Structures are given as structure tokens and as C-alpha cells.
PDB file of C-alpha atoms in Angstrom:
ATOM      1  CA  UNK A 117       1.716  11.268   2.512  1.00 55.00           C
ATOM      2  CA  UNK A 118       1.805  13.347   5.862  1.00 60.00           C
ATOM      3  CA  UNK A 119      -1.231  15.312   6.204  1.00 75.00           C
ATOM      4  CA  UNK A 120      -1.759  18.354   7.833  1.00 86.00           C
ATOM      5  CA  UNK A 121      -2.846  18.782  11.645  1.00 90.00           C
ATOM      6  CA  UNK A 122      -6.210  19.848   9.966  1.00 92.00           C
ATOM      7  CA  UNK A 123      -6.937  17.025   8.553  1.00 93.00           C
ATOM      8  CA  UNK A 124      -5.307  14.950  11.381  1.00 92.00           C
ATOM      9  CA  UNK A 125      -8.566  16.517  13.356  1.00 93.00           C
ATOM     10  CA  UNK A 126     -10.819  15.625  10.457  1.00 94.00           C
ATOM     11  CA  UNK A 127     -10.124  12.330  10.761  1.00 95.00           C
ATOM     12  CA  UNK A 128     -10.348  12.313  14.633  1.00 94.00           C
ATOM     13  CA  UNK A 129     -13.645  13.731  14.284  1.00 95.00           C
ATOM     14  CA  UNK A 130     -14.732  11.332  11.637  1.00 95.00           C
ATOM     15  CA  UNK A 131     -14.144   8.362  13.640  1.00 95.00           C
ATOM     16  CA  UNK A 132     -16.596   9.670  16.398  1.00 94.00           C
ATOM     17  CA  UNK A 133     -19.352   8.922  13.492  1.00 93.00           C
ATOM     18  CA  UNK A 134     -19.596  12.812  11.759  1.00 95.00           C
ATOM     19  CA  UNK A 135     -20.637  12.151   8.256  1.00 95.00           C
ATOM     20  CA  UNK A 136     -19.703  15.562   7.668  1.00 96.00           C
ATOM     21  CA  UNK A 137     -15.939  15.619   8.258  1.00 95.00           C
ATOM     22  CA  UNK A 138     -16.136  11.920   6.658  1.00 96.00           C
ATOM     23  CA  UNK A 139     -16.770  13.532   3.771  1.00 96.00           C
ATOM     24  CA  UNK A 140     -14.057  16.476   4.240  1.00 96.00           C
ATOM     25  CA  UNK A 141     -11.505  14.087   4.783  1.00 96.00           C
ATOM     26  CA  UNK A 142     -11.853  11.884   1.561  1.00 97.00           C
ATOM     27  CA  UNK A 143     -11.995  15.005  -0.733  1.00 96.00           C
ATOM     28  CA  UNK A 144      -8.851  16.187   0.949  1.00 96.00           C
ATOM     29  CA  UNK A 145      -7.245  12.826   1.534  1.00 96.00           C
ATOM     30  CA  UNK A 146      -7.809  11.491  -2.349  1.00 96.00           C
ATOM     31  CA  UNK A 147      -5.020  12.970  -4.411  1.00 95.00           C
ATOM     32  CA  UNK A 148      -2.513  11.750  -1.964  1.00 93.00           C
ATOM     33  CA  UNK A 149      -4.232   8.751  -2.332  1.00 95.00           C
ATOM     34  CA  UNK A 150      -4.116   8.340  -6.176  1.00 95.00           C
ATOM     35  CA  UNK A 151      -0.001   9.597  -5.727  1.00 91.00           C
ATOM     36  CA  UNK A 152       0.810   6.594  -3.603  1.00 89.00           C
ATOM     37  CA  UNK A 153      -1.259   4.017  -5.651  1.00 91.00           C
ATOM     38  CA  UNK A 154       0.185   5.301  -8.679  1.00 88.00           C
ATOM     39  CA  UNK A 155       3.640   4.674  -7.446  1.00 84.00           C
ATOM     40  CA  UNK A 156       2.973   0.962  -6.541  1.00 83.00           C
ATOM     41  CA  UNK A 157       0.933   0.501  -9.749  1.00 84.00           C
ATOM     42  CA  UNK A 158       2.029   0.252 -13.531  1.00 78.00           C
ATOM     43  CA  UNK A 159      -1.424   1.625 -15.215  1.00 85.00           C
ATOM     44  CA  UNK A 160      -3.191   4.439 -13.586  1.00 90.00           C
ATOM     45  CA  UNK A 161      -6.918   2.980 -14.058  1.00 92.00           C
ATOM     46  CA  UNK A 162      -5.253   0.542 -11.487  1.00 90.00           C
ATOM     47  CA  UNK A 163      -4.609   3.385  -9.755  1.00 92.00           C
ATOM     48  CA  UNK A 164      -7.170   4.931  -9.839  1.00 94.00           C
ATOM     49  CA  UNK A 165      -9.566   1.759  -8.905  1.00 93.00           C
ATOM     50  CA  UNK A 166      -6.896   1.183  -5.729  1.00 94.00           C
ATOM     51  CA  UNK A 167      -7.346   5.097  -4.964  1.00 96.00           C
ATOM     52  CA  UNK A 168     -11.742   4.141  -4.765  1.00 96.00           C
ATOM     53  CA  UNK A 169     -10.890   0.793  -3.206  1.00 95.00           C
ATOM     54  CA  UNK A 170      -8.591   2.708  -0.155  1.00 96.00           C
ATOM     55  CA  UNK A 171     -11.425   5.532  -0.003  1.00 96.00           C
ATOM     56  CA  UNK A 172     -14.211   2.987   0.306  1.00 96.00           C
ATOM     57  CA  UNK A 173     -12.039   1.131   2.776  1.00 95.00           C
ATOM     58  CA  UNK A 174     -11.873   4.656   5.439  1.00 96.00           C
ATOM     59  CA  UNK A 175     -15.102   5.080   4.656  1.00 96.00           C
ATOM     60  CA  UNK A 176     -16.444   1.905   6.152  1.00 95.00           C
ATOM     61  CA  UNK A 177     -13.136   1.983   8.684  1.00 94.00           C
ATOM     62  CA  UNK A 178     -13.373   5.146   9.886  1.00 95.00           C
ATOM     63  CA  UNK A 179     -14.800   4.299  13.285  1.00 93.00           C
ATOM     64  CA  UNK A 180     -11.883   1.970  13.890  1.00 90.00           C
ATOM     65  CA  UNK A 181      -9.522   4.797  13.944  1.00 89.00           C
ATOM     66  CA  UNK A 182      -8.270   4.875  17.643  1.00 84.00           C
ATOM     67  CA  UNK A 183      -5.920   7.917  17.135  1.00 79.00           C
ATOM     68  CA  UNK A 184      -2.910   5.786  18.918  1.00 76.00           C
ATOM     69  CA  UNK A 185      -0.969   7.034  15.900  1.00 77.00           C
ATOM     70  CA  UNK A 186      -1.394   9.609  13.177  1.00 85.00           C
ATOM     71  CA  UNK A 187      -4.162   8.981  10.654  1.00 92.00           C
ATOM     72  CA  UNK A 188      -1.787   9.676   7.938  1.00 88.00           C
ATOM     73  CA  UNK A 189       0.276   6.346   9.015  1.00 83.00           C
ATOM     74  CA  UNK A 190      -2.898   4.705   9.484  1.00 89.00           C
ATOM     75  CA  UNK A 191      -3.881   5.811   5.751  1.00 92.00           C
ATOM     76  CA  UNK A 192      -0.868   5.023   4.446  1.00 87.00           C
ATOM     77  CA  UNK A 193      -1.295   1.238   5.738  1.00 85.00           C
ATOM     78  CA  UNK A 194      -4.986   1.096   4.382  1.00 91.00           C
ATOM     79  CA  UNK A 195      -3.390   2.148   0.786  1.00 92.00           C
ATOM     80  CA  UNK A 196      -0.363   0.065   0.549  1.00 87.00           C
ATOM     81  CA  UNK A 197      -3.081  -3.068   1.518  1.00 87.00           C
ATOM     82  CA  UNK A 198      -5.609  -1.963  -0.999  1.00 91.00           C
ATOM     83  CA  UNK A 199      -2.799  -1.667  -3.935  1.00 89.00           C
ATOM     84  CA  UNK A 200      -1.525  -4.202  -3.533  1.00 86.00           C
ATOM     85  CA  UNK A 201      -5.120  -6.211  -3.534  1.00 89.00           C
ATOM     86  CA  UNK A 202      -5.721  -4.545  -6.463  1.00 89.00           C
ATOM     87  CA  UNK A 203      -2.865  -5.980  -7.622  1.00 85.00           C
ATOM     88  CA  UNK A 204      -3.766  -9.299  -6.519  1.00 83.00           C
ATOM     89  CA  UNK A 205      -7.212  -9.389  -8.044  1.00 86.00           C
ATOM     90  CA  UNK A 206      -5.434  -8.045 -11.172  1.00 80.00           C
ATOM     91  CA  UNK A 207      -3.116 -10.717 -11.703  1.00 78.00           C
ATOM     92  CA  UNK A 208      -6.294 -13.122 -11.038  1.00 79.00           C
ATOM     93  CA  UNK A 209      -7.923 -11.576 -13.780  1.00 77.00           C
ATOM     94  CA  UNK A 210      -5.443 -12.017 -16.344  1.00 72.00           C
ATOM     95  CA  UNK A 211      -4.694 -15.737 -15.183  1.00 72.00           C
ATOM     96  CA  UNK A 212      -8.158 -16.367 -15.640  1.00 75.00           C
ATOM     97  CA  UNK A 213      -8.294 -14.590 -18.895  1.00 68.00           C
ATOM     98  CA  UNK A 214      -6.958 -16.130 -22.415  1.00 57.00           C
ATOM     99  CA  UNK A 215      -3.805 -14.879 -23.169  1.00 51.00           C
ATOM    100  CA  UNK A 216      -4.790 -13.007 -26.348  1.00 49.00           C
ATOM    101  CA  UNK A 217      -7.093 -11.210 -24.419  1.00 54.00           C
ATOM    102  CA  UNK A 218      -5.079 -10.231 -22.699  1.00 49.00           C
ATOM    103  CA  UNK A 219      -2.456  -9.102 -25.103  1.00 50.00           C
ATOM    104  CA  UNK A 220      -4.969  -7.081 -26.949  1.00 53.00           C
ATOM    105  CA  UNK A 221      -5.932  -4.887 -23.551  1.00 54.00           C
ATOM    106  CA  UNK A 222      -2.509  -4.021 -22.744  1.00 52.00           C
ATOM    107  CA  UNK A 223       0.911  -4.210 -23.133  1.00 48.00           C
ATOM    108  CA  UNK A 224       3.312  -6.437 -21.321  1.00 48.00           C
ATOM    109  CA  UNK A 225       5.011  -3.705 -18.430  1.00 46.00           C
ATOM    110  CA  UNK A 226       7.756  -6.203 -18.092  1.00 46.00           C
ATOM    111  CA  UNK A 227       9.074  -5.253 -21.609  1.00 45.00           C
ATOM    112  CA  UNK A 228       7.702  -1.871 -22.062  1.00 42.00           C
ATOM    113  CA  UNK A 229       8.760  -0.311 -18.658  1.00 42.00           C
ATOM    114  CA  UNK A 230      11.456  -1.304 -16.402  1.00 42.00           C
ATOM    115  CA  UNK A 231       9.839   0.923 -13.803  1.00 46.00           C
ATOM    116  CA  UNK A 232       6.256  -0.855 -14.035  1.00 48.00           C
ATOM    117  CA  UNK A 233       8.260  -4.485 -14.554  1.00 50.00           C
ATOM    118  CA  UNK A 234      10.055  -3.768 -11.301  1.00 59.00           C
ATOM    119  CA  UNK A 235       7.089  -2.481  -9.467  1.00 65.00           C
ATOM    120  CA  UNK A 236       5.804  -5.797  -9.936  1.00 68.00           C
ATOM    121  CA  UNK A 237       8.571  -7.959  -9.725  1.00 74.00           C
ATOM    122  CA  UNK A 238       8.708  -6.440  -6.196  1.00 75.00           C
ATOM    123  CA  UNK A 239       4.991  -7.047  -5.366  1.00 78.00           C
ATOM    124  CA  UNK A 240       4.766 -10.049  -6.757  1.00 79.00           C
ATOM    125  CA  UNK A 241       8.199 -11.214  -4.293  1.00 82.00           C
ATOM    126  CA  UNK A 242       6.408  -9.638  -1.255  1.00 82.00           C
ATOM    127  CA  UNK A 243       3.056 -11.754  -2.261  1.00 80.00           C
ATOM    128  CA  UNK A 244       5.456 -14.913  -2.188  1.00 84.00           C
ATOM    129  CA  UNK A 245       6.967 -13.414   1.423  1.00 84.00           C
ATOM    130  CA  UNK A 246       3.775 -12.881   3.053  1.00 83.00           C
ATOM    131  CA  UNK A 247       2.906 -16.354   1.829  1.00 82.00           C
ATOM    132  CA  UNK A 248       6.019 -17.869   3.836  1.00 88.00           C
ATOM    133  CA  UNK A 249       6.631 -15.084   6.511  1.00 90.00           C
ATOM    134  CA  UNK A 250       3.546 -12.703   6.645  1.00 85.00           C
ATOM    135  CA  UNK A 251       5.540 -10.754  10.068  1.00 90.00           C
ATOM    136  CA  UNK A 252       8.173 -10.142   7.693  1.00 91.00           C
ATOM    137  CA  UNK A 253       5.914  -8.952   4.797  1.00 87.00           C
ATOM    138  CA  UNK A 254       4.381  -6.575   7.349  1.00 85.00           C
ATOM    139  CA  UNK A 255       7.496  -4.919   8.454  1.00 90.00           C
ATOM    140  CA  UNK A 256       8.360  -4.468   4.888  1.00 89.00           C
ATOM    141  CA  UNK A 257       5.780  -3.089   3.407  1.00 84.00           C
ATOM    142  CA  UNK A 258       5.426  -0.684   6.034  1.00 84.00           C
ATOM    143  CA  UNK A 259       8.999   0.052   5.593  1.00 86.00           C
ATOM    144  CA  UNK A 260       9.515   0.328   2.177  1.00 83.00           C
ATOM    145  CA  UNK A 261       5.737   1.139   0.858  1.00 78.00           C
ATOM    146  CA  UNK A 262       4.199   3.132   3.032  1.00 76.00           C
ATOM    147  CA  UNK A 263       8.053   4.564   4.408  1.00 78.00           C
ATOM    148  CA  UNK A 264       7.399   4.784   7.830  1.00 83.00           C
ATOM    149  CA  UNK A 265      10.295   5.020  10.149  1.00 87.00           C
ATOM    150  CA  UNK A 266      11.426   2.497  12.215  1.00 93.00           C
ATOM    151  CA  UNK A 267       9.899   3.607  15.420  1.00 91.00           C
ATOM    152  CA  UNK A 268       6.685   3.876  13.628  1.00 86.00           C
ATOM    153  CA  UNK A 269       6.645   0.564  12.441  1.00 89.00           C
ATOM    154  CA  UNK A 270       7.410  -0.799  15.851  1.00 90.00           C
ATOM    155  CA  UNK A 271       4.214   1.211  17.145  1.00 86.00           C
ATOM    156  CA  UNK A 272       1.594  -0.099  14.258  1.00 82.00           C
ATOM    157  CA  UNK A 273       3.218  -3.470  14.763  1.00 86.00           C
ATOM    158  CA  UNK A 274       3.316  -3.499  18.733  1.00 88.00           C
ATOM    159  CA  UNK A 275       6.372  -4.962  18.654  1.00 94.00           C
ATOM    160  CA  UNK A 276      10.376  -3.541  20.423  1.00 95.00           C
ATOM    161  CA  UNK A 277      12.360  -1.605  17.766  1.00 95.00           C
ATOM    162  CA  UNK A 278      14.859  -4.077  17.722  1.00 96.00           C
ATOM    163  CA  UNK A 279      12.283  -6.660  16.485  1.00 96.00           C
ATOM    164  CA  UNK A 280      10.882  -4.303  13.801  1.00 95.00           C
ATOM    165  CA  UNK A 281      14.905  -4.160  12.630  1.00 95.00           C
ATOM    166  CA  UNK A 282      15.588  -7.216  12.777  1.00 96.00           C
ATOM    167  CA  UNK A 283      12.522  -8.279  10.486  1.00 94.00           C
ATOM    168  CA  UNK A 284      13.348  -5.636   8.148  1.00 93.00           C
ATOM    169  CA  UNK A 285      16.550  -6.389   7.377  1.00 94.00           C
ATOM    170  CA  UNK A 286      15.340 -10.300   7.126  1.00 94.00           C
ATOM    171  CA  UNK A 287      12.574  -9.561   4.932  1.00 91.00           C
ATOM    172  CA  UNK A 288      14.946  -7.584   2.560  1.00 90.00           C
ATOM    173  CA  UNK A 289      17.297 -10.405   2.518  1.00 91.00           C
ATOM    174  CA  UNK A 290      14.365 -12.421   1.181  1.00 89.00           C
ATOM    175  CA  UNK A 291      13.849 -10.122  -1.568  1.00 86.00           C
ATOM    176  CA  UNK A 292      16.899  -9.190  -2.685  1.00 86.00           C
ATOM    177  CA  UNK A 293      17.130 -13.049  -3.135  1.00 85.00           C
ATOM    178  CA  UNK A 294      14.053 -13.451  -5.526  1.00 82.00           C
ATOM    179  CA  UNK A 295      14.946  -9.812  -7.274  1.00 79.00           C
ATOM    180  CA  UNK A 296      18.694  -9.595  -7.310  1.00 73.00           C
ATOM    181  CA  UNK A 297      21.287  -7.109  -5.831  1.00 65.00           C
ATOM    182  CA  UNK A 298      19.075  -4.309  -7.748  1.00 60.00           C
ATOM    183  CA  UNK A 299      16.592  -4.417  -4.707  1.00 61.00           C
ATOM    184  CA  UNK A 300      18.186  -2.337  -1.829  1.00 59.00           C
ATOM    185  CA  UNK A 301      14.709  -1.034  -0.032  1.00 61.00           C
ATOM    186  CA  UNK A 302      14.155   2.590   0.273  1.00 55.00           C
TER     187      UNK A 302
END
């Protein structure tokens, strides 16, 4: 999702409490938005709630913006968190729900889509790694969600590049041991 030095300022200036360029930046921010949550999510109403969740979330974040790093890696960390707590309060739902009901509202994406199945085959084994290892969630997910680069990562984490590495590849290790040999990160 890199934005351009435009909105970069935008969101510099929104931070500084200008309601104004608040507004500016989630009309220009929001189709990116709804494009990452709909990669990380199987149904695009998900999506599409996620999308609201992560705008609501800069809304009432924007002031925390300290401009160490680009607002586009800062939005891409608010998105991949609000997916995949969308996801979270999704899969509450449905446990909480009878299974018929559930059957009747949608479809299984395990059996109809191998895309959708795997999307959440993956979240659901980085939900079990952040439960054991949450620094090796971290890394991950801003690794292979939100695809920053190493040095990046490093940065939003405040840790040496070496670290950010070495978590990486153990956090993959992790999940290519709950998903199989078909998980190889980016």
C-alpha cells in the first residue's frame, strides 16, 4: 500500500489535530484499505467491516502518529491488526452461534475456496503463535502481511536487523509446522 508523498503530508498534518486533512486522508487512504483487508479476508463484508474498523482506528489514532516512519507502514500495521480482529471476533461469532446457523449464512471457505481456506488456516496458525510467541507473531505479520522489508520491520519493532531475521525465519518455522511445506512466507 505505499502512498504518495501527498498523502504522506496529509497524514503528517492530521496528526497535529486538522480535522480537515483527517478527513482527506481517509477518503484517499480507504480503497487501499479495503485491497489489503480483502486479501487477508475470505468474504468481502468482512472486508469491508475490517476496512471501517482500520478507518475508525486512524481516526481516533491519528494524533499518535510520530512520523518516525512512513504513515503508509504505520497504516499498513493498523490494517493487518484490525483484520485480523475482525477475524477474531468472527470466529467468536460463529463458535457462539449453532452450527446450522451458521451453515445457512454461509458456506464453509475451507471446502469452497482453497484461497479463503488457506487465508485462514494461516491466521488462525499466527493466532496460535502470538498465543505462544507474540515477538515472533509481530515480526511475521509485519513480514508477510503487511510486507515490509526487513529493515523496516527492525525500525517499527526497535529491535537490530539481525533480531528481526532471526524471528522471522523462527516464526515461519512455526508455521510451516502447523500448515505444511505449502507455507513458504512471501
Amino acid at each position: 500500500m505505499p502512498l504518495d508523498e501527498t498523502t504522506e503530508e496529509l497524514a503528517r498534518t492530521a496528526a497535529t489535530g486538522d480535522h480537515v486533512a483527517l478527513g482527506e486522508l481517509l477518503r484517499r487512504v480507504e480503497p487501499d484499505v479495503l485491497r489489503h483487508c480483502e486479501r487477508l479476508l475470505p468474504y468481502r463484508q468482512d472486508a469491508e467491516e475490517a476496512c471501517q474498523d482500520t478507518l475508525l482506528a486512524v481516526a481516533r489514532n491519528i494524533g499518535r502518529f510520530e512520523g518516525r516512519s512512513r504513515f503508509s507502514t504505520w497504516l499498513h500495521i493498523v490494517t493487518a491488526n484490525c483484520a485480523r480482529t475482525t477475524y477474531r471476533t468472527l470466529k467468536r461469532r460463529a463458535a457462539e452461534q449453532s452450527s446450522d446457523e451458521l451453515a445457512e449464512q454461509r458456506p464453509d471457505p475451507h471446502r469452497v475456496s482453497v484461497i479463503a481456506g488457506a487465508r485462514l488456516d494461516l491466521l488462525d496458525a499466527i493466532e496460535a503463535l502470538e498465543a505462544e510467541k507474540p515477538d515472533l507473531a509481530r515480526a511475521l505479520v509485519l513480514c508477510d502481511i503487511v510486507q515490509l522489508d526487513y529493515s523496516d520491520i527492525a525500525a517499527q519493532l526497535g529491535i537490530p536487523l539481525g533480531t528481526a531475521k532471526s524471528r522471522i525465519h523462527q516464526a515461519r518455522k512455526h508455521i510451516q509446522a502447523s500448515l505444511g511445506d505449502g507455507y513458504l512466507g512471501r
